[in-house]
Amino acid sequence: MHEMALAESMLEIVEQTARRSGAARVTAVWLELGALSHVEPDALRFCFDAVTRGSVADAARLTIVATEGQAWCMPCGEAVPLARRGEPCPRCGSYQLNVTQGEDMRVKEIEIA
Ligand SMILES: [Zn+2]
């Protein structure tokens, strides 16, 4: 499962950050998730709960913040917002788009105790 691998790499980042700050426990995690990433937020949440069990982030609250997708439209010659992959340019209707933002995820912040 794709989300399981992502949850594991999230936990790694969270554990490293907690260790650096000398924290005994992580109580909350904020994650930025691109609108165009192939990640199911509910599945990721489920996996995060599973991998953090017994770790420093056991029972930590996960908040997923969606970040907007963006693409470069060739005909328009500018960056346009893109709600979902496979959709045309909202300005000119062209499908000649290069996704430039919104495909990745990032641990934005953690709350420690
Ligand atoms: Zn366009």
CSV table of N, CA and C and ligand atoms in Angstrom, one decimal, residues 73 75-76 80 89 91-94, ligand 1:
chain,number,residue,atom,x,y,z
A,73,CYS,N,0.4,26.4,-18.3
A,73,CYS,CA,-0.3,26.2,-19.5
A,73,CYS,C,0.5,26.7,-20.7
A,75,PRO,N,-0.5,27.1,-24.1
A,75,PRO,CA,-1.1,28.2,-24.9
A,75,PRO,C,-1.3,29.5,-24.1
A,76,CYS,N,-1.6,29.5,-22.8
A,76,CYS,CA,-1.7,30.7,-22.1
A,76,CYS,C,-0.4,31.3,-21.8
A,80,VAL,N,-1.4,28.4,-14.1
A,80,VAL,CA,-2.9,28.4,-13.8
A,80,VAL,C,-3.2,27.4,-12.7
A,89,CYS,N,-7.1,23.4,-18.7
A,89,CYS,CA,-6.8,24.7,-18.2
A,89,CYS,C,-8.1,25.4,-17.9
A,91,ARG,N,-8.6,28.5,-17.9
A,91,ARG,CA,-8.7,29.7,-18.7
A,91,ARG,C,-9.0,29.5,-20.1
A,92,CYS,N,-8.3,28.5,-20.8
A,92,CYS,CA,-8.4,28.3,-22.2
A,92,CYS,C,-8.9,26.9,-22.6
A,93,GLY,N,-9.0,26.0,-21.6
A,93,GLY,CA,-9.6,24.7,-21.9
A,93,GLY,C,-8.5,23.7,-22.5
A,94,SER,N,-7.3,24.2,-22.6
A,94,SER,CA,-6.3,23.3,-23.2
A,94,SER,C,-5.8,22.2,-22.2
B,1,ZN,ZN,-4.6,27.9,-20.8
